[in-house]
XYZ file of C-alpha atoms in Angstrom:
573
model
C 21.448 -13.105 8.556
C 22.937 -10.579 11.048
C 21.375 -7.143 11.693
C 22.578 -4.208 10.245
C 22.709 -2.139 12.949
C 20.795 0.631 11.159
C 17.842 2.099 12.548
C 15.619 5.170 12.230
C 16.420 8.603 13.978
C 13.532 8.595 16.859
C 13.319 9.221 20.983
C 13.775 6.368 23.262
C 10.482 4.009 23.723
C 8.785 6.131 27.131
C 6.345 3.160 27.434
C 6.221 -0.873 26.638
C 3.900 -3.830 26.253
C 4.785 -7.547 26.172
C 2.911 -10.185 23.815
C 3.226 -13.135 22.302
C 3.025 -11.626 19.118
C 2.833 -8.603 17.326
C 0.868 -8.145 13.942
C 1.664 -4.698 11.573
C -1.251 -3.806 9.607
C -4.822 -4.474 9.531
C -5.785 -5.486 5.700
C -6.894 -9.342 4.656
C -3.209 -10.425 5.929
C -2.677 -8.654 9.179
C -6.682 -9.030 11.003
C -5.857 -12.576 9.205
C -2.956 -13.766 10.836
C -3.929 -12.602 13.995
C -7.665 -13.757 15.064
C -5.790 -16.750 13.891
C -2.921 -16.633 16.152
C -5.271 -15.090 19.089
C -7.539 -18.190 18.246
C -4.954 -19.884 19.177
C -4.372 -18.957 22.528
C -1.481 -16.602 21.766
C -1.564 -12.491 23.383
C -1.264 -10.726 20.155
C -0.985 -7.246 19.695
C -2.378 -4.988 16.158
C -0.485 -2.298 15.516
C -1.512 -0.328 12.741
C -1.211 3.059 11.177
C -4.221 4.732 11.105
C -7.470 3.056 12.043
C -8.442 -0.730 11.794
C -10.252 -0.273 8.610
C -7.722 2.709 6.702
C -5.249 0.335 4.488
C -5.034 -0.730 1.196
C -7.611 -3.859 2.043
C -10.887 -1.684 1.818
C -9.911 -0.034 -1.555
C -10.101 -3.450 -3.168
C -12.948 -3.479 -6.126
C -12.612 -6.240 -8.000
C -12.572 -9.395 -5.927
C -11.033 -12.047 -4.299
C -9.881 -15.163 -7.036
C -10.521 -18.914 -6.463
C -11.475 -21.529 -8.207
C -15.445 -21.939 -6.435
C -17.045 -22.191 -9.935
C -18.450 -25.537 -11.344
C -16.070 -27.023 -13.797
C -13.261 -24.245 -12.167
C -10.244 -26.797 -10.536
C -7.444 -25.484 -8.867
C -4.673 -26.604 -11.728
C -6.647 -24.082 -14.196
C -5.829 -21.383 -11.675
C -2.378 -22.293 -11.256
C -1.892 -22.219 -14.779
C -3.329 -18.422 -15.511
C -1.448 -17.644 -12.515
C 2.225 -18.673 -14.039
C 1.229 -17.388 -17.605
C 0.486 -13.950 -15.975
C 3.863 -14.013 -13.385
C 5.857 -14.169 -16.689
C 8.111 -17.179 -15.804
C 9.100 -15.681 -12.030
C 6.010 -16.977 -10.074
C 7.663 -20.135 -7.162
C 4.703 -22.949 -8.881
C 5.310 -24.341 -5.429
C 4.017 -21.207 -3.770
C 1.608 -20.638 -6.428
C -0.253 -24.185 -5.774
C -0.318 -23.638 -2.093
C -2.333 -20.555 -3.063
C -4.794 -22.124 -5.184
C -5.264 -25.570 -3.615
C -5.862 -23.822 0.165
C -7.515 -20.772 -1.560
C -11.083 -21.928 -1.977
C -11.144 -23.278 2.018
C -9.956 -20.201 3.255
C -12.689 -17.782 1.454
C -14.857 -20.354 3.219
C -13.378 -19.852 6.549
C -13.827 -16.117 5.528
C -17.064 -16.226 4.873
C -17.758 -18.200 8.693
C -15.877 -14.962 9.805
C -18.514 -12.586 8.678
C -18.121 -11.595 5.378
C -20.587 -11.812 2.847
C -20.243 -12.327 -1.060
C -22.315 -11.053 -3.628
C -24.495 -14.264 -4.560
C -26.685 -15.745 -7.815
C -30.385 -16.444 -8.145
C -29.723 -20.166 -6.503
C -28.035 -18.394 -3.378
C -24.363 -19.653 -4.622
C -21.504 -16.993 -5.011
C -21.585 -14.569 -8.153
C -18.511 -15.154 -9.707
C -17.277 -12.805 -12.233
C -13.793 -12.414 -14.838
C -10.628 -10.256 -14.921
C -7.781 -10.037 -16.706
C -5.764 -12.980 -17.287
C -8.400 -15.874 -15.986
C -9.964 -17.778 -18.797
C -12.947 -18.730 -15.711
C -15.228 -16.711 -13.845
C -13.507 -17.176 -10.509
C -13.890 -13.662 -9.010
C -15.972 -13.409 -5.550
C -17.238 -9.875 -5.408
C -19.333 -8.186 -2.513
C -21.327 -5.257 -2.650
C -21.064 -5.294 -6.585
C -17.255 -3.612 -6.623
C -16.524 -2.962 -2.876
C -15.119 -6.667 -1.782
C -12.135 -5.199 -0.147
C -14.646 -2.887 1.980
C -16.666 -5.861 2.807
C -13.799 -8.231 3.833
C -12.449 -5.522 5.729
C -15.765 -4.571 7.807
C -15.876 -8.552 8.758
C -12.586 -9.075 9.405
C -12.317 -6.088 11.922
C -15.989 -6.279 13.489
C -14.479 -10.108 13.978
C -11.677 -8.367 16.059
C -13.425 -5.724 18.289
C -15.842 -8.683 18.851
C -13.134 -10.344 20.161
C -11.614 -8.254 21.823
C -8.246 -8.282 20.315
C -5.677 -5.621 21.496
C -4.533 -3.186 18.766
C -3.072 0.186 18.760
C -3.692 2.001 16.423
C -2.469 5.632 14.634
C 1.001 4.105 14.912
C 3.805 3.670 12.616
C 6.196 1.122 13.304
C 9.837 2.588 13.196
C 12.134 -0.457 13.848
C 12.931 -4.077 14.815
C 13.953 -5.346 17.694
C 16.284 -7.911 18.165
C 18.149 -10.110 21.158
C 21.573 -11.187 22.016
C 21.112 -13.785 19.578
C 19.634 -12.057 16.825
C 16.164 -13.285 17.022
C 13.426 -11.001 16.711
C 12.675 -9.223 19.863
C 9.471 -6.537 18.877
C 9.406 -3.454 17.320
C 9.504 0.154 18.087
C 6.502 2.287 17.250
C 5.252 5.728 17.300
C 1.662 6.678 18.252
C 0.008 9.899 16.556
C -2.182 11.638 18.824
C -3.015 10.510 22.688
C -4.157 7.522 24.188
C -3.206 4.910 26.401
C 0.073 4.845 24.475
C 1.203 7.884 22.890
C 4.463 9.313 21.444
C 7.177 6.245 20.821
C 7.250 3.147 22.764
C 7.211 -0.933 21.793
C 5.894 -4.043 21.663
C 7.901 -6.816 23.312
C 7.482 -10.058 21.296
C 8.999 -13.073 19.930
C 7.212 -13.333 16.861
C 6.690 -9.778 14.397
C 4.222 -10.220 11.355
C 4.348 -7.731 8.900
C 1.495 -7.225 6.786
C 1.722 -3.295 6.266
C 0.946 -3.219 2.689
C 2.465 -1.891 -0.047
C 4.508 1.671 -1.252
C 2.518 2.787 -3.837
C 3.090 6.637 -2.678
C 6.721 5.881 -3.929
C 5.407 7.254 -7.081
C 3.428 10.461 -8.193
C -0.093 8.939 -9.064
C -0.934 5.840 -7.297
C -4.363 3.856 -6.228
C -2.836 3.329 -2.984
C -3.994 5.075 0.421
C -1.980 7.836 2.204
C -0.342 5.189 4.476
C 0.993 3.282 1.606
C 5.104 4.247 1.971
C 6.797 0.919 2.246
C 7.175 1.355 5.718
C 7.686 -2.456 6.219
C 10.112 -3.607 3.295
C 12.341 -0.184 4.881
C 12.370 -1.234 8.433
C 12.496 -4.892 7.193
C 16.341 -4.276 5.323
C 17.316 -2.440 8.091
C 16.427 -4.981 10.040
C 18.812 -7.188 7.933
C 16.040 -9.006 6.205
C 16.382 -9.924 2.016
C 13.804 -8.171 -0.634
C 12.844 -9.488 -3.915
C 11.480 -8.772 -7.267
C 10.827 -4.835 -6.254
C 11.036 -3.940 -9.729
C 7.495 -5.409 -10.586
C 5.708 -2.985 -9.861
C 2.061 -3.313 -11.442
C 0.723 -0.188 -12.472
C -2.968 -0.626 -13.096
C -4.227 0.275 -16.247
C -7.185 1.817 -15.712
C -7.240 4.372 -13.258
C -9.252 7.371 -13.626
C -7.941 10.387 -14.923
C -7.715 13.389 -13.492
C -5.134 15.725 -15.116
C -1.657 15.178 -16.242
C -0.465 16.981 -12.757
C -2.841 15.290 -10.357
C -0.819 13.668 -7.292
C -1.572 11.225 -4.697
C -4.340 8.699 -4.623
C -6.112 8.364 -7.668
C -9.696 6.570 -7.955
C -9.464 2.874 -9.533
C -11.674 2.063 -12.292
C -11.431 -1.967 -11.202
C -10.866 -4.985 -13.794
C -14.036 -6.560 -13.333
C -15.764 -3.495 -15.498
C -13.465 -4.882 -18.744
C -14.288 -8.628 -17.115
C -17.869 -7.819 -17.773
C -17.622 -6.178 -21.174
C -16.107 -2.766 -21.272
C -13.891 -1.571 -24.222
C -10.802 0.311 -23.736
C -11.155 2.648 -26.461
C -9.042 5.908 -28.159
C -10.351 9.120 -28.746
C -11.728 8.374 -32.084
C -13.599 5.178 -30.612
C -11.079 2.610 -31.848
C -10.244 -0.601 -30.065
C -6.957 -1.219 -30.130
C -6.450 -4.288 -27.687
C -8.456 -6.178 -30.010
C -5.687 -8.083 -32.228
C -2.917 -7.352 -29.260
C -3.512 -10.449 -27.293
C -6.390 -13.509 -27.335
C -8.163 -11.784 -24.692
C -7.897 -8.391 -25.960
C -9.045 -6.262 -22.807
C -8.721 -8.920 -20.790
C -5.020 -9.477 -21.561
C -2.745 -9.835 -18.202
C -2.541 -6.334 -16.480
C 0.660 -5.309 -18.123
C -0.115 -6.672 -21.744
C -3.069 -3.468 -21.286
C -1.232 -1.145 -19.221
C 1.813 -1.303 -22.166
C -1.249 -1.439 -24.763
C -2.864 2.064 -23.200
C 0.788 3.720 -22.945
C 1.846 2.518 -26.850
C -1.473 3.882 -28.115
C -1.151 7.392 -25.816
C 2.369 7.858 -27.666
C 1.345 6.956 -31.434
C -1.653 9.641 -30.573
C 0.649 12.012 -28.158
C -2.313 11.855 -25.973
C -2.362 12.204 -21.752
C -5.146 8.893 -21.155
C -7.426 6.423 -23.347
C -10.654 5.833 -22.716
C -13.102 3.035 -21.060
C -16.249 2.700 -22.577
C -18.862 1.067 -20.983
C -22.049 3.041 -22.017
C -23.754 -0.281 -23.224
C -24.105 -1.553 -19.307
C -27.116 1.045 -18.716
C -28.073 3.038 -15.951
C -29.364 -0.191 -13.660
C -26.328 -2.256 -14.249
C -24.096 0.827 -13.771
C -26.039 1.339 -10.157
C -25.852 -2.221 -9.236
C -23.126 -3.687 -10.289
C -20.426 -0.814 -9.980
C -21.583 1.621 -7.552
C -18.456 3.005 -5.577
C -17.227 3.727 -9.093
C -19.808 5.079 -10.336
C -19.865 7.502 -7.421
C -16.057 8.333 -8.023
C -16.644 8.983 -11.611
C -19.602 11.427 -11.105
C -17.907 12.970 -8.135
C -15.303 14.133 -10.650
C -17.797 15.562 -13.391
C -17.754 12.262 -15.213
C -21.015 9.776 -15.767
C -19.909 6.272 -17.407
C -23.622 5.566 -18.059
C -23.444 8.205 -21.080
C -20.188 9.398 -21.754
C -16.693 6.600 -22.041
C -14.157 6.980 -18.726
C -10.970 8.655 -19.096
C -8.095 6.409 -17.999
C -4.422 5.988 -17.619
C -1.788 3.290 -15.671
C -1.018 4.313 -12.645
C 1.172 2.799 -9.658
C -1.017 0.155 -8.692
C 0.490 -2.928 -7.192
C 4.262 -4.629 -5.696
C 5.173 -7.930 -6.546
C 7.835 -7.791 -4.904
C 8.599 -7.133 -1.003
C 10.329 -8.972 1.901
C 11.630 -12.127 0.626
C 9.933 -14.895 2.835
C 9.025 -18.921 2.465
C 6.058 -20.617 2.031
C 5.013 -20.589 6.399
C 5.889 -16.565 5.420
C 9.173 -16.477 7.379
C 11.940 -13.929 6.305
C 15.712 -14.145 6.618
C 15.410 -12.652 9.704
C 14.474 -15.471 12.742
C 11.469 -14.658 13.903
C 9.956 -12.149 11.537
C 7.358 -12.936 9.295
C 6.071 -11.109 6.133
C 2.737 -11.488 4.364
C 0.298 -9.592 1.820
C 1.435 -7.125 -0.358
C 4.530 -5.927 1.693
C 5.929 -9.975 1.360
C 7.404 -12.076 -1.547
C 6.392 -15.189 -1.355
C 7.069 -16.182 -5.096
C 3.086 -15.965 -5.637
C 3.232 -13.288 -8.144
C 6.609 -13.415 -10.301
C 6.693 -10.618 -12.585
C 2.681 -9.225 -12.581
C 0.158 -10.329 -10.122
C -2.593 -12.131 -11.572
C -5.692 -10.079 -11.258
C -7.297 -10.519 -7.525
C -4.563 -13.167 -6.518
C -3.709 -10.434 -3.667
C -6.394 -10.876 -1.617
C -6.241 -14.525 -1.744
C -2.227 -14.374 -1.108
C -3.024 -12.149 2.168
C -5.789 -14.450 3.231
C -3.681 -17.918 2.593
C -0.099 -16.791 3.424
C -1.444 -15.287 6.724
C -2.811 -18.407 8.110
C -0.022 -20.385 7.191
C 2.311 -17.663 9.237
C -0.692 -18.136 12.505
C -0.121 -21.833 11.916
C 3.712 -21.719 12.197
C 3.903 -19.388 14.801
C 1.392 -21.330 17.101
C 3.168 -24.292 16.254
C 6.744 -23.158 17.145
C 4.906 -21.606 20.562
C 3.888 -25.018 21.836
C 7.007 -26.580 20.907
C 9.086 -23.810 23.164
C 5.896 -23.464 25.585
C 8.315 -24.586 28.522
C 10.955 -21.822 27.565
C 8.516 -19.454 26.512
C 9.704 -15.952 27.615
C 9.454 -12.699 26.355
C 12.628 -11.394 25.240
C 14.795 -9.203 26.136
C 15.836 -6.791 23.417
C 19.566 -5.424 22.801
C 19.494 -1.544 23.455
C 19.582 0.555 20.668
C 22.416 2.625 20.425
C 22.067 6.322 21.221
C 23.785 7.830 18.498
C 21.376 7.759 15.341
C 22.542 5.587 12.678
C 19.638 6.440 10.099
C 19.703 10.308 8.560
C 16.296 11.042 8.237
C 15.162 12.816 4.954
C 13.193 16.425 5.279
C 9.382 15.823 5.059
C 9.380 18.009 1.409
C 11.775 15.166 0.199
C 9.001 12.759 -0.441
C 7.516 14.500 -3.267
C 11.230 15.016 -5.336
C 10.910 11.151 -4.692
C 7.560 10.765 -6.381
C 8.744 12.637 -9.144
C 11.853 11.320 -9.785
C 9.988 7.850 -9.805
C 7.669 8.626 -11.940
C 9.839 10.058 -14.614
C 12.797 7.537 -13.802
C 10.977 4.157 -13.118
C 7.291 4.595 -14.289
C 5.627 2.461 -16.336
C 7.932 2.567 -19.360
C 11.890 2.602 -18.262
C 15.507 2.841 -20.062
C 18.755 2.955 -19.244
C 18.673 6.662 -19.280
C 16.132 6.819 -17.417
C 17.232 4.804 -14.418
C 20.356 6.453 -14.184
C 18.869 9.690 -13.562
C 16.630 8.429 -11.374
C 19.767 6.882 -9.356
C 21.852 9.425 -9.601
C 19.066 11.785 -7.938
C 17.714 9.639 -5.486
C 21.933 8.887 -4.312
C 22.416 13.100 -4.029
C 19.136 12.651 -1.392
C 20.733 10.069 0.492
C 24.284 11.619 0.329
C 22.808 14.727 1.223
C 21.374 13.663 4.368
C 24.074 11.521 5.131
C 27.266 14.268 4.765
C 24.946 16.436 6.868
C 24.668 14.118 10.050
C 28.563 13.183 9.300
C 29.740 16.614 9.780
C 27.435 17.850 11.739
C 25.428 15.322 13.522
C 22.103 17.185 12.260
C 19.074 15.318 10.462
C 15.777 15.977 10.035
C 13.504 16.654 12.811
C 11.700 12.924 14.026
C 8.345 13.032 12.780
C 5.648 10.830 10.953
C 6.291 12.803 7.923
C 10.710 12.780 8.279
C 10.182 8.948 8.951
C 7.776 8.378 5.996
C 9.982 10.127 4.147
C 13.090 7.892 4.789
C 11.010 4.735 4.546
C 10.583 5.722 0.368
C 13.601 6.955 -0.349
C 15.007 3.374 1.368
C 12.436 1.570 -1.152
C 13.063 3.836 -4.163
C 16.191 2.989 -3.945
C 16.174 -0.389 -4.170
C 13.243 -0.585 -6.818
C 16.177 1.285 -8.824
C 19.123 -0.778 -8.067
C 16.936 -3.618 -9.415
C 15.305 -2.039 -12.487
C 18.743 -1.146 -13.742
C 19.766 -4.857 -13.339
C 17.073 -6.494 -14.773
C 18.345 -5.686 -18.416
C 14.979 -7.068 -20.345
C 11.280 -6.294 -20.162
C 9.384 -8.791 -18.088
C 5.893 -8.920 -16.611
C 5.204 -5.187 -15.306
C 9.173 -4.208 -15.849
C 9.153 -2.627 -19.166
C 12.593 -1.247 -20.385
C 12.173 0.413 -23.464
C 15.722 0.045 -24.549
C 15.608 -3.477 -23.660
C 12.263 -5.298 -25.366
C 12.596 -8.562 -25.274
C 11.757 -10.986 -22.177
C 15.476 -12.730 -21.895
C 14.895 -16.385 -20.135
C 18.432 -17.172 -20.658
C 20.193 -14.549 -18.821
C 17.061 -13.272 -16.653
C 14.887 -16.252 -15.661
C 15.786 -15.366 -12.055
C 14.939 -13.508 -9.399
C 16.955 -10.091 -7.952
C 17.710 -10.198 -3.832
C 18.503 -6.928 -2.731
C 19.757 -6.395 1.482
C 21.271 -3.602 2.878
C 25.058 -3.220 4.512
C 25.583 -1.726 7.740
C 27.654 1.216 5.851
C 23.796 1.872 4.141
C 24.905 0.349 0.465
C 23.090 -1.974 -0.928
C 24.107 -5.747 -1.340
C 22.743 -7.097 -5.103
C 22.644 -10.311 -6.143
C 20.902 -12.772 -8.674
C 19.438 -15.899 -7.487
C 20.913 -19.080 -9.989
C 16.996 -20.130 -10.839
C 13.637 -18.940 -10.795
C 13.470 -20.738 -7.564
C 14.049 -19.151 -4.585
C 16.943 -20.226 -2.317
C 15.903 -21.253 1.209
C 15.391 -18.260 3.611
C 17.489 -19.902 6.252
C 20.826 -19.729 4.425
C 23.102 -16.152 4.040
C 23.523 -15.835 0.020
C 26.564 -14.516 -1.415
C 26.418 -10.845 -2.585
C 27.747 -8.993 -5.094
C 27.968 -5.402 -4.062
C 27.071 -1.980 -5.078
């Protein structure tokens, strides 16, 4: 797979590090695959966008899945984890996950981090949707991701790992040969580094999360803009499966026009006996699926949404009254705290809730040691598609995926190191061209792309509905494009121009694929399209992008993936 030749609109680097490798982002996967690699004996470098402890990781409630309960075995995870990914999930990747799972929370837990645990000091395991065991490791009753996160980066200031952080990563670099060469970054603010510069390396892991701000409402951070599936197509690299998006169904309300990050209301309050409820106090899971609230995320995200239109209401509710006060405090207390800060208390009164962009399945298309179709570039966690997930993550499966995936990427990358240890050498990177070959959009451009997504490619979707959303989203990109044809102008280089492009790049292609995938699948719900179609649709969607900025569609001929070695033929758009 050749570069495209497209990169982002920016200044020339004005400073530059060298390193054996480079890690982007600092959740479960990135601070993951790089105490590893620096374990190892490699220099690695975290670059990340705000600070160590500001992605998606901390915001985690529910848990981390694996099968560490008595009579729990690694095949019964497996299994929930295929029914829930809808007949998409790789079972090859999907056993990797939950045969090295349980060792790695282990090795986790020698790291620093510290599960909630029973009256015989073994680890509280709890229920979500979809797992017919309690195989859900939880810290600080709902704030795992918080706890995993304070380990994992006290772990790397301990050992004095380099990392720079307020950056944002702009583009890939790449050699004569095509082989990964670094990346080009931009750091907010002053420093040792400031303004843009890179990061000389042979070896790029990408673990910056997912692009949850691609949409209106989300429960993703600020950061969350699919900055690493954007400069991974440019880069040349293959995406997958970006039409599974998971949109969480309970996420507290706040107003039919609230925008941005929205507080979670996390599984594990249904796992231990809530009741999604309608205004009138009817449960109307119950009879919808054998679990009933428990039901795979998008059974109950399309149950909430079918019951909001037969009532024309905005949100359902979550009742949860019969946990008490004392439970309340101790087993859910960051939401809790959320709830009352917005005038609501779940001890006495049911939670208003609603879906809301929660989750990509899909992302850079990589194998099971987490290597892309781009030499030398790795992709893991949310932003990576490792065929874990299929067509709707299993509930707490991401944590796990970040924590597993990432070693295996520290393991092949230390591993190809010693095997070129005589040729080792940092490379040397082509020079970008001076002449921008990106239009960047205009900063107010990312919220027209929020709401166009929401409307266009929310949680319920048509055929109608996707073509407005293309056709707008194409008058954004034309827009910018005609401008810097006849003009040479774009948008001013900025974090905000640059986040901008990165979603409109990802919006995009979450389009391109929704309007392919003619069924409803998993999290893909097309309205005018209801039934899951094996026959025609048992497959997976590979999206690239051509140097002229169109994008390059294709099917894959199984559910398998193909190997990420080998160019696949295209059919284009």
């Amino acid at each position: 797979m050749t570069s495209t030749g497209i990169r982002l609109h920016a200044p020339a680097p004005g400073w530059s590090i060298d390193a054996d490798v480079v890690v982007v982002g600092s959740g479960v996967a990135g601070l993951t695959a790089a105490l590893r690699c620096q374990a190892a004996g490699l220099s690695t470098v975290v670059v990340t966008k705000a600070r160590l402890d500001d992605g998606s990781t901390r915001w985690a409630q529910g848990g981390i899945a694996a099968a560490l309960g008595e009579g729990d075995t690694p095949e019964q995870h497996l299994d929930d984890t295929l029914v829930a990914g809808a007949g998409l999930c790789d079972e090859d990747a999907v056993r990797i996950l939950v045969t090295e799972g349980p060792d790695a929370v282990h090795r986790l837990i020698a790291t620093g981090a510290e599960f909630d645990t029973d009256d015989e000091g073994g680890i509280e395991l709890t229920r979500e949707g979809g797992h017919h065991r309690r195989r859900i490791a939880h810290a600080g009753g709902d704030a795992t991701g918080a706890e995993i996160s304070r380990a994992l980066v006290e772990a790397v200031r301990a050992r004095g790992l380099r990392t720079i952080e307020n950056a944002l990563v702009l583009d890939l670099l790449t050699d004569a040969g095509g082989r990964t060469a670094g990346v080009t970054l931009h750091v907010m603010g002053e420093g040792q580094h400031d303004g843009v510069g890179a990061v000389h390396a042979p070896a790029v892991v990408l673990a910056t999360g997912g692009m949850g701000q691609v949409f209106s409402a989300t429960t993703n951070p600020s950061v969350s803009t699919g900055d690493g599936v954007a400069l991974a197509l440019r880069a040349g690299a293959e995406v997958s499966d970006l039409e599974f998006v998971q949109f969480h169904p309970t996420v507290l309300f706040l107003g039919a026009d609230a925008e941005g990050q929205q507080p979670l209301v996390s599984e594990a309050v249904r796992g231990e006996g809530a009741h999604l409820v309608d205004a009138d106090g009817v449960r109307f899971m119950a009879g919808q699926h054998e679990l009933a609230e428990l039901a795979p995320r998008d059974i109950v995200a399309k149950g909430i949404m079918r019951r909001m239109q037969e009532q024309d209401a905005e949100h359902m509710f979550l009742d949860a009254r019969h946990f008490g006060a004392e439970m309340w405090e101790h087993r859910f207390p960051t939401i809790l705290a959320a709830c009352r800060a917005h005038g609501i208390d779940p001890v006495t009164a049911p939670i208003p809730v609603a879906p809301a962009a929660h989750y990509a399945s899909g992302g850079v298309r990589t194998d099971s040691r987490g290597r892309t179709t781009v030499p030398g570039l790795y992709a893991c966690g949310e932003v990576a598609c490792t065929g874990v997930h299929g067509a709707n993550r299993l509930a707490s499966n991401s944590l796990l995926e970040g924590l597993v995936y990432a070693e295996r990427i520290a393991g092949d990358i230390t591993a190809r190191h010693a095997e070129n240890r005589l040729h080792a050498r940092v490379p040397e990177p082509v020079p970008q061209p001076e002449v921008p070959a990106h239009p960047l959009q205009a900063a107010e451009a990312r919220f027209v792309i929020q709401r166009t997504m929401t409307a266009g490619a929310g949680v319920l979707r048509s055929a109608g509905s996707l073509d407005r959303a293309a056709e707008q989203l194409q008058r954004l990109h034309a827009d910018a494009r005609d401008a810097l044809d006849e003009n040479g102008k774009t948008a001013e280089p900025g974090v905000d121009t640059w986040e901008a492009t990165n979603l409109l790049c990802v919006a995009r292609v979450l389009v391109a694929a929704a309007r392919l995938r003619e069924e409803t699948r998993g999290c893909h719900w097309r309205e005018d399209r209801a039934d899951r179609d094996d026959t025609a649709w048992r497959r997976h969607i590979v999206v690239r992008l051509n140097p002229d900025r169109t994008l390059a569609v294709h099917t894959t001929d199984t559910a398998d993936f193909p190997p990420t070695r080998q160019p696949q033929p295209s059919q284009e758009q």
